[in-house]
Structure formats: structure tokens, C-alpha cells
Coordinates of C-alpha atoms and ligand atoms in Angstrom, one line a residue:
M171 CA 71.9 164.0 114.2
I172 CA 73.9 163.5 111.1
G173 CA 74.7 166.7 109.2
Q174 CA 74.1 167.2 105.5
A175 CA 77.7 166.9 104.5
K176 CA 78.2 163.7 106.5
A177 CA 74.9 162.2 105.1
A178 CA 76.1 163.0 101.5
A179 CA 79.4 161.3 102.3
M180 CA 77.4 158.1 102.9
G181 CA 75.7 158.0 99.5
R182 CA 73.8 160.5 97.3
R183 CA 71.0 160.5 94.8
D184 CA 73.1 162.6 92.5
A185 CA 76.4 160.7 92.8
P186 CA 77.9 160.5 89.3
L187 CA 78.0 157.0 87.8
P188 CA 80.9 155.9 85.6
P189 CA 79.7 154.2 82.3
R190 CA 81.2 150.9 83.4
V191 CA 82.2 149.3 86.7
D192 CA 83.8 146.0 87.7
V193 CA 81.1 145.2 90.3
A194 CA 77.6 146.7 90.5
I195 CA 76.0 146.0 93.8
I196 CA 72.2 146.2 93.6
G197 CA 70.6 147.1 97.0
G198 CA 72.0 149.4 99.7
G199 CA 71.1 147.3 102.7
I200 CA 73.6 145.8 105.1
M201 CA 74.6 142.9 102.8
G202 CA 75.3 145.1 99.8
L203 CA 77.2 147.7 101.8
S204 CA 79.2 145.3 104.0
T205 CA 80.3 143.6 100.7
A206 CA 81.1 147.0 99.1
Y207 CA 83.2 148.0 102.1
H208 CA 85.2 144.8 102.2
L209 CA 85.7 144.7 98.5
A210 CA 86.9 148.3 98.5
R211 CA 89.2 147.6 101.4
S212 CA 90.9 144.7 99.7
T213 CA 90.9 145.6 96.0
K214 CA 91.1 148.5 93.5
L215 CA 88.0 147.3 91.7
R216 CA 85.5 150.0 90.4
I217 CA 82.4 149.4 92.5
A218 CA 78.9 151.1 92.5
V219 CA 76.1 150.4 94.9
L220 CA 72.6 151.2 93.6
E221 CA 69.8 151.7 96.1
R222 CA 66.2 152.1 94.9
E223 CA 65.2 154.2 97.9
Y224 CA 67.2 155.4 100.8
L225 CA 69.8 153.5 102.7
V226 CA 67.8 152.1 105.7
S227 CA 64.6 151.7 103.8
G228 CA 64.7 147.9 103.7
A229 CA 65.0 145.2 106.3
S230 CA 68.3 146.6 107.4
G231 CA 66.6 149.7 108.8
R232 CA 63.6 147.9 110.3
N233 CA 65.1 145.1 112.3
G234 CA 65.6 144.3 116.0
G235 CA 69.4 144.6 115.9
G236 CA 70.0 141.3 117.7
L237 CA 73.3 139.4 117.4
R238 CA 73.8 135.9 118.8
M239 CA 76.2 133.0 118.7
Q240 CA 73.4 130.7 120.0
W241 CA 72.6 128.7 117.0
G242 CA 71.9 125.0 116.6
D243 CA 74.3 124.3 113.7
A244 CA 78.1 124.4 113.9
G245 CA 78.5 126.4 110.8
N246 CA 76.2 129.2 112.0
V247 CA 77.7 129.2 115.5
A248 CA 81.3 129.6 114.0
L249 CA 80.1 132.3 111.6
M250 CA 78.4 134.3 114.3
M251 CA 81.4 133.9 116.6
E252 CA 83.4 135.6 113.8
S253 CA 80.8 138.2 113.2
I254 CA 80.5 139.2 116.9
E255 CA 84.3 139.3 117.1
M256 CA 84.3 141.7 114.1
C257 CA 81.7 143.8 115.8
R258 CA 83.9 144.5 118.8
G259 CA 86.2 146.7 116.8
L260 CA 83.7 147.8 114.2
A261 CA 82.7 151.2 115.8
Q262 CA 86.3 152.3 115.6
E263 CA 86.9 150.8 112.2
L264 CA 83.8 152.5 110.7
G265 CA 84.1 155.7 112.8
I266 CA 80.5 155.6 114.0
N267 CA 78.8 154.7 117.2
L268 CA 77.0 151.4 116.6
W269 CA 75.4 151.3 120.1
F270 CA 76.7 147.8 120.4
R271 CA 75.8 146.4 123.8
Q272 CA 76.7 142.8 124.8
G273 CA 74.0 142.1 127.4
G274 CA 73.7 138.5 126.2
Y275 CA 70.8 136.4 124.8
L276 CA 68.6 134.4 127.3
F277 CA 66.7 131.6 125.7
L278 CA 63.7 130.1 127.7
A279 CA 62.5 126.6 127.1
R280 CA 59.0 125.7 128.3
S281 CA 58.6 122.4 126.5
E282 CA 60.5 119.1 126.6
A283 CA 61.5 119.6 123.0
G284 CA 62.8 123.1 123.7
E285 CA 64.8 121.8 126.7
A286 CA 66.4 119.1 124.5
R287 CA 67.4 121.8 121.9
L288 CA 69.1 123.9 124.6
V289 CA 71.0 120.9 126.0
R290 CA 72.2 119.9 122.6
N291 CA 73.2 123.4 121.6
E292 CA 75.1 124.0 124.9
Q293 CA 77.2 121.0 124.2
L294 CA 77.9 122.1 120.6
H295 CA 78.7 125.7 121.8
R296 CA 81.2 124.3 124.4
E297 CA 83.0 122.3 121.7
L298 CA 83.3 125.4 119.5
G299 CA 84.4 127.7 122.4
A300 CA 81.2 129.8 122.7
P301 CA 80.5 130.7 126.3
T302 CA 76.9 129.5 126.5
R303 CA 75.7 128.1 129.8
L304 CA 72.5 126.3 130.9
L305 CA 70.5 127.9 133.8
T306 CA 67.5 126.8 135.8
G307 CA 64.5 129.2 135.8
A308 CA 65.6 130.3 139.3
E309 CA 69.1 131.2 138.0
A310 CA 67.6 133.1 135.1
L311 CA 65.9 135.3 137.7
E312 CA 69.3 136.6 138.7
I313 CA 69.6 138.0 135.2
V314 CA 66.0 139.1 134.6
P315 CA 64.2 139.2 137.9
Q316 CA 60.9 140.3 136.3
L317 CA 60.4 137.0 134.4
D318 CA 57.6 134.5 135.4
V319 CA 59.6 131.3 135.3
S320 CA 56.9 129.0 136.7
E321 CA 56.6 127.1 133.4
V322 CA 60.3 127.4 132.4
R323 CA 62.1 124.0 132.3
L324 CA 65.5 125.2 131.3
C325 CA 67.3 128.4 130.0
A326 CA 70.5 129.1 128.0
F327 CA 72.5 132.2 128.4
N328 CA 75.4 133.5 126.3
P329 CA 76.9 136.8 127.7
D330 CA 78.7 137.6 124.4
D331 CA 75.4 137.9 122.4
G332 CA 74.0 141.4 122.2
V333 CA 72.2 144.2 120.3
V334 CA 73.1 147.1 118.0
F335 CA 71.2 150.1 116.7
P336 CA 70.9 149.1 113.0
W337 CA 70.9 152.5 111.3
P338 CA 74.5 153.6 112.1
F339 CA 75.7 150.1 111.3
V340 CA 74.4 150.6 107.7
W341 CA 75.6 154.2 107.5
G342 CA 79.0 153.3 108.8
Y343 CA 79.6 150.7 106.1
A344 CA 78.3 153.2 103.5
G345 CA 80.5 156.0 104.7
Q346 CA 83.6 153.9 104.7
A347 CA 82.8 152.4 101.3
V348 CA 82.4 155.9 99.8
A349 CA 85.7 157.0 101.5
R350 CA 87.4 154.1 99.6
G351 CA 86.1 155.2 96.2
V352 CA 82.8 153.3 96.0
T353 CA 79.9 155.1 94.3
V354 CA 76.8 154.8 96.5
R355 CA 73.8 156.0 94.5
T356 CA 70.5 156.2 96.3
H357 CA 67.0 156.6 94.8
T358 CA 68.1 154.7 91.8
G359 CA 66.5 151.3 91.2
V360 CA 67.7 148.6 88.8
E361 CA 64.6 147.9 86.6
R362 CA 66.1 145.4 84.2
I363 CA 69.3 143.5 83.6
E364 CA 70.5 142.7 80.1
V365 CA 73.1 139.9 79.7
L366 CA 75.9 141.0 77.3
A367 CA 78.7 139.0 75.8
D368 CA 81.2 140.6 78.1
G369 CA 79.1 141.6 81.1
L370 CA 75.7 142.8 82.3
R371 CA 73.9 146.0 81.4
L372 CA 71.8 147.5 84.2
H373 CA 68.8 149.6 83.1
L374 CA 68.1 152.1 85.9
S375 CA 64.9 153.9 87.1
T376 CA 66.6 157.2 86.2
G377 CA 66.8 156.3 82.6
E378 CA 70.6 155.7 82.8
R379 CA 72.4 152.5 82.0
L380 CA 75.4 151.0 83.8
D381 CA 77.5 148.3 82.4
A382 CA 79.3 145.9 84.8
D383 CA 81.6 142.9 84.5
R384 CA 79.7 141.3 87.4
A385 CA 76.7 142.3 89.6
L386 CA 75.5 141.3 93.0
N387 CA 71.8 140.9 93.8
A388 CA 71.7 142.2 97.4
T389 CA 68.0 143.3 97.3
G390 CA 66.9 141.0 100.1
A391 CA 63.2 140.2 99.9
W392 CA 63.0 142.1 96.6
S393 CA 65.5 139.8 95.0
I394 CA 62.8 137.5 93.8
E395 CA 61.4 140.2 91.4
L396 CA 64.8 141.0 90.0
N397 CA 65.7 137.4 89.5
R398 CA 62.4 136.5 87.9
S399 CA 63.0 139.3 85.3
L400 CA 66.1 137.3 84.3
G401 CA 64.5 133.9 84.3
I402 CA 66.3 132.9 87.5
H403 CA 63.8 131.0 89.8
L404 CA 65.0 130.6 93.3
P405 CA 62.6 129.4 96.0
N406 CA 63.0 132.2 98.6
H407 CA 59.9 134.3 99.4
P408 CA 59.1 137.5 101.3
H409 CA 57.4 137.3 104.7
R410 CA 56.1 140.3 106.6
H411 CA 57.7 140.4 110.1
E412 CA 56.2 142.9 112.5
I413 CA 57.9 144.5 115.5
M414 CA 57.2 147.2 118.1
S415 CA 58.9 149.4 120.5
S416 CA 57.6 150.9 123.8
E417 CA 58.0 154.2 125.4
P418 CA 61.6 154.6 126.7
L419 CA 62.1 153.3 130.3
K420 CA 65.0 153.4 132.7
P421 CA 67.4 150.6 131.9
F422 CA 66.2 147.4 133.6
L423 CA 66.8 144.6 131.0
D424 CA 70.2 143.5 130.0
P425 CA 69.8 140.5 127.7
L426 CA 67.6 139.9 124.7
V427 CA 65.1 137.3 125.9
V428 CA 63.6 134.6 123.6
D429 CA 60.7 132.3 124.5
L430 CA 61.2 129.2 122.3
S431 CA 57.6 128.1 122.7
T432 CA 56.1 131.2 121.0
G433 CA 59.0 132.7 119.1
L434 CA 58.6 135.9 121.3
Y435 CA 61.7 138.0 121.6
F436 CA 62.3 141.2 123.5
S437 CA 65.2 143.4 124.5
Q438 CA 65.8 146.9 125.8
S439 CA 67.5 149.3 123.4
T440 CA 70.2 151.7 124.6
R441 CA 67.6 154.4 124.2
G442 CA 65.4 152.6 126.8
E443 CA 62.7 151.3 124.5
V444 CA 61.5 147.7 124.9
V445 CA 61.7 146.3 121.4
A446 CA 59.7 143.1 120.8
G447 CA 58.6 140.7 118.0
I448 CA 57.1 137.3 117.7
T449 CA 56.8 134.4 115.2
M450 CA 53.6 134.7 113.1
E451 CA 52.6 132.7 110.1
D452 CA 51.7 134.4 106.8
D453 CA 48.0 135.4 106.7
G454 CA 47.3 133.5 103.5
P455 CA 49.1 131.6 100.8
T456 CA 52.9 132.1 100.4
P457 CA 53.4 135.8 99.5
T458 CA 55.2 136.8 96.3
E459 CA 55.3 140.6 97.0
V460 CA 56.8 142.5 99.9
D461 CA 54.1 143.8 102.3
L462 CA 55.1 146.4 104.9
G463 CA 51.7 146.9 106.6
S464 CA 51.1 146.7 110.3
S465 CA 48.3 144.7 112.0
R466 CA 46.4 144.9 115.3
R467 CA 46.5 141.1 115.4
F468 CA 50.3 141.4 115.9
L469 CA 49.9 143.7 118.9
S470 CA 47.3 141.4 120.4
V471 CA 49.4 138.1 119.9
L472 CA 52.6 139.8 121.0
G473 CA 51.0 141.5 124.1
Q474 CA 49.5 138.2 125.4
A475 CA 52.8 136.3 125.0
L476 CA 54.9 139.1 126.5
V477 CA 52.7 139.6 129.6
H478 CA 52.6 135.8 130.1
I479 CA 56.3 135.6 130.5
M480 CA 57.0 139.1 131.8
P481 CA 53.9 140.2 133.7
V482 CA 55.3 143.6 134.6
T483 CA 54.9 144.6 130.9
A484 CA 51.2 144.7 131.3
R485 CA 51.6 148.4 132.0
L486 CA 54.0 149.0 129.1
R487 CA 52.9 151.6 126.6
V488 CA 53.5 151.0 122.9
L489 CA 55.2 153.9 121.1
R490 CA 55.3 152.5 117.6
Q491 CA 54.9 149.4 115.6
W492 CA 56.2 148.6 112.1
A493 CA 57.0 145.8 109.8
G494 CA 59.9 144.7 107.6
P495 CA 60.5 142.0 105.0
Y496 CA 62.1 138.7 105.9
D497 CA 63.6 137.1 102.9
V498 CA 62.8 133.4 103.7
S499 CA 64.8 130.6 102.3
P500 CA 63.0 127.2 102.4
D501 CA 65.8 125.3 104.0
G502 CA 66.8 128.1 106.4
D503 CA 70.2 128.6 104.8
A504 CA 71.1 131.7 102.8
I505 CA 71.4 131.9 99.0
V506 CA 74.9 133.1 98.1
G507 CA 77.0 132.7 95.0
P508 CA 76.7 132.8 91.2
S509 CA 73.2 132.5 89.8
P510 CA 72.1 129.3 88.0
G511 CA 72.2 130.3 84.3
V512 CA 73.5 133.8 84.8
P513 CA 76.9 133.3 86.5
R514 CA 77.9 137.0 86.2
L515 CA 75.1 137.8 88.6
Y516 CA 75.9 136.8 92.1
Q517 CA 73.2 136.4 94.8
V518 CA 73.5 137.3 98.5
C519 CA 70.0 136.8 99.7
G520 CA 67.7 134.4 101.7
F521 CA 68.9 135.5 105.2
T522 CA 65.4 135.3 106.7
G523 CA 65.5 136.9 110.2
H524 CA 69.2 136.9 110.8
G525 CA 71.0 138.7 108.0
F526 CA 71.9 141.7 110.0
M527 CA 74.0 139.8 112.5
M528 CA 75.7 137.8 109.8
A529 CA 76.5 140.7 107.5
P530 CA 79.9 141.6 108.9
A531 CA 81.2 138.1 108.2
V532 CA 79.2 137.5 105.1
G533 CA 80.3 140.8 103.5
K534 CA 83.9 139.6 103.9
I535 CA 83.2 136.2 102.5
V536 CA 81.4 137.6 99.5
A537 CA 84.1 140.2 98.9
E538 CA 86.7 137.4 99.0
L539 CA 84.7 135.3 96.5
L540 CA 84.4 138.3 94.1
A541 CA 88.0 139.4 94.5
T542 CA 89.8 136.1 94.5
G543 CA 87.4 133.3 93.9
K544 CA 88.2 132.0 97.4
R545 CA 85.3 129.9 98.6
H546 CA 84.5 130.0 102.3
P547 CA 83.1 126.6 103.5
M548 CA 79.7 128.1 104.1
L549 CA 79.4 128.8 100.3
E550 CA 79.0 125.1 99.7
R551 CA 75.7 125.0 101.5
W552 CA 74.6 128.5 100.5
D553 CA 75.0 127.6 96.8
P554 CA 72.0 129.0 94.8
A555 CA 72.2 125.9 92.5
R556 CA 71.5 123.5 95.4
F557 CA 67.7 123.8 95.0
G558 CA 67.9 122.8 91.3
R559 CA 70.0 119.7 92.3
G560 CA 67.5 118.8 94.9
D561 CA 70.2 118.6 97.7
S562 CA 69.0 121.3 100.1
T563 CA 69.0 120.2 103.7
R564 CA 67.5 121.8 106.8
R565 CA 70.3 122.0 109.4
E566 CA 69.2 124.9 111.6
D567 CA 66.3 124.8 114.1
M568 CA 67.1 128.1 115.9
I569 CA 65.5 130.5 113.4
I570 CA 63.4 133.0 115.3
G571 CA 60.5 135.0 114.0
Ligands
FAD623 C1 61.3 143.3 111.9 C2 62.6 142.5 111.6 C3 63.4 142.2 112.6 C4 64.6 141.6 112.4 N1 65.5 141.3 113.4 C5 66.7 140.9 113.1 C6 67.7 140.8 114.2 O1 67.4 141.0 115.4 N2 68.9 140.3 113.9 C7 69.3 140.0 112.6 O2 70.4 139.6 112.3 N3 68.4 140.2 111.6 C8 67.2 140.6 111.8 N4 66.3 140.7 110.8 C9 66.7 140.3 109.4 C10 67.6 141.4 108.8 O3 67.0 142.7 109.0 C11 67.8 141.1 107.3 O4 68.2 139.7 107.2 C12 68.9 142.0 106.7 O5 68.7 143.3 107.1 C13 68.9 141.8 105.2 O6 69.7 142.7 104.7 P1 69.8 142.9 103.1 O7 70.8 143.9 102.8 O8 69.9 141.6 102.5 O9 68.3 143.4 102.7 P2 67.6 144.9 102.8 O10 68.1 145.6 104.1 O11 66.2 144.7 102.7 O12 68.2 145.7 101.6 C14 67.8 145.5 100.3 C15 67.8 146.8 99.6 O13 67.6 146.7 98.3 C16 66.8 147.7 97.8 N5 66.3 147.4 96.5 C17 65.2 146.5 96.2 N6 65.0 146.3 94.9 C18 66.0 147.1 94.3 C19 66.3 147.3 92.9 N7 65.6 146.7 92.0 N8 67.3 148.2 92.7 C20 68.0 148.8 93.7 N9 67.7 148.6 95.0 C21 66.7 147.7 95.3 C22 65.8 148.0 98.9 O14 65.3 149.3 98.8 C23 66.6 147.7 100.1 O15 67.2 148.9 100.7 C24 65.0 141.3 111.0 C25 64.2 141.6 110.0 C26 63.0 142.3 110.2 C27 62.1 142.6 109.1

């Protein structure tokens, strides 16, 4: 339990706002807060984070907490190797228990195409120094004895991948940002942004105004509405992703397991709950609004896929289910950098189902960009202007969910 004083030190609804800041960060999710922390660590800039609700109300408080190096694209593998390395010392750095557990990720391929993906990835990972290894189904049983591997053609296991408990991760960044002078204001939405000659004027839901030299749109799946109000049209869209957790069980499952054929993933949290989700298409046309509703169909689809690969879970009792917003980018790459037409407003969005794991490295990259203009190589492909130029390319085929 976090006491009132400690909670207040991580951001408050009544935190006094200065009339002007150098950087206003809109959205108090993991992206906004990781950036605020890194920026405050490396500069003396005046920074404010504005969060419309409470700190873990968005995707950052609703996700599965999975972190992996096992990607299909070299840029993402390298980024995640850096992010996981940062996570090793992060609990001490942030002064909070992140419940970071490196039990590995175990990918199962049941199709020829899936098998080919794992073979190709393992070679790439070896070249980059990531410790992924290929296993037969029988070898995978040494890691998860309860699996039904009768249809499994090949597996890939990386022992350095793992899971965290998302909430303290968010709170940790917030606490350390506040300790370094950042104003973290909760329950305060940015309703409108006015472009001034020398900056941006943010009109807030409290009736206040905040002027900023530059601002960062870190509102995840809600970024679309804020962008639209400024005439910025980016092609990301919200997607409702559902997830569930079971009653707590004695620890029995070390890795997070992914079945490539269905997009099913499941892990056991440090608290003993089995946490599971699965790829499901949008119900109708591409959504434009965030929808956080839960469905029975999800439980049915997930239950069948889970019991198929892990028959012992037929007796598992569901404790709760919920949904969170994916912020889907059409080419699978994030959208990070100055906005087309409004260069003082930077974007850090479009992270689909993997923004949490990337946030430690991304926060540092974005902070460097804002502080010094230094451009990490990933910023080339994440450039928000790429869609307007028609040069967006899909490089990644390991996006789950
Ligand atoms: C069910 C689920 C499972 C997932 N599993 C994983 C996983 O295992 N690993 C992983 O890496 N990623 C996972 N993800 C993805 C990950 O959660 C997101 O990519 C990441 O949290 C995005 O962080 P964010 O800070 O960009 O957005 P958010 O956390 O959504 O934060 C945006 C914030 O902006 C606020 N906001 C919105 N509009 C305004 C406004 N106008 N003014 C002020 N504030 C505003 C919102 O209230 C919100 O708090 C999962 C996502 C879901 C939904």
C-alpha cells in the first residue's frame, strides 16, 4: 500500500502550475513519465506533466507487463536489449519494487510459417548478441511441463525476457520526476492547443491555461483526438485489447508463453495470477474512439486457445477481465518526433501492444531529442511525417495481440 504522502509525491490534482514551462508533457502514462524523468535528470528545463485522469488509468495501468528482446527486426531487438538492460537497475534507480522477473519468453510455432519466423529470428538475435535459442517441443516441456506440444513444430526461448508489475513502474517514474522538480498534475486534461508565435497555449479542463515552448503528445490511443483538434492527421487508431487474470496459484509457470498461431499469450504474475490475452480483430469498422468495454466473446476465444495448448488450465478460475487501448500504427512502427505542420508539438505515440517494454529506452531517446536535438537512429523510421511522404514500410512481424 502506498501512503497518502508518498502518493502525493508522485503527482497531485492540486499541484501548482507555473504560467509557462519549457516542455509540457500531455499524458501521464509510461511514455510521458519516462520522458519527464529522463528530461529532468539531464536538464534544468521547466517541465509539467498533465494527466486527464489518474496515473495508471490508461494503457500503462492495464497491460500485461511483458518485456522481450524476441523481435523480428534488428532495430527493435537492439532497442529492447537496451530497455531490458535498463530495467535491471531500475528498481534501485526509481526506489520502488517493480516486481521485475526474468523468467523468459517462450514462443511456440505450430505452422510452417511460424517455424520459419523463429529460425530467422534466432539467427538475427545471435548476430545481435541476444541469448535466444531454438527448442523442440520436447525440450520446451523442460521449461513448461504442462504444455501440450503435440502440434508444436519449433519453439524459441530467451531467458532474459520477463514481466513486471506495471503500476509501480509508472509510479516510480512519476515519483522520481517530481523529486527532480517536474510538476505532475493529475485530473487535468488538455482540451485544446493554441499555436502562438513563440510557443503553444494549452487550454486545460480546469479552466487554467499553460504556455509552453514545446509540448509532447503522450496521450497514447487518445492522441488521435488531440491531434485532430490541431489539424494533424496521423493514421494511428485505437484498438480495444482485452486481458484477464485468474485466481492466484502457487508459482508453476516461469516464462511468458506465446502461441504464434493464435496470438495467445499467458504468464504467471509474481502474485500468482495467470495473466492472459489473445489477438482479436476489431468488431466492426476501424474504431476512432477508445472503447474499454469487456466481452464474453473474449473469454470464450481465449479459454479455447488456452486449454488447447495448456490443458491443465481447464480448471482455472477467472478472477477478473478488463480491456485497455492499443494505439495501433499501420506499419507497426511507433510515431515519434515533431508533428507535421506543428513542429513545436512532438508526438510519442503509436506503440500498439509494446509501448510499456520500450518506454525505458524511448523516454531516454525522446528526452535527448528534446534536450539536445540528438536523433537516435530509430527516430528516422518513427518520423510522424513518413506517412505523408508515403514511405512507411512494415519491418516487424512479431507484434502480438
Ligand atoms: C491489455 C493490454 C496489454 C498490453 N500488454 C503489453 C505488454 O505486455 N508489454 C508491453 O510492452 N506493452 C503492452 N501493452 C501496450 C502498452 O500498455 C502501451 O503501449 C503503453 O502503456 C502506452 O503508454 P502511453 O504512455 O503511450 O499511453 P497511456 O498509458 O494510455 O497513457 C496516456 C495517458 O494520457 C491521458 N490522456 C488522454 N488524453 C489526455 C488529454 N487530452 N490531456 C491529458 N491527458 C490525457 C490518459 O488518461 C492516459 O493516462 C498492452 C496494452 C494493453 C491495452
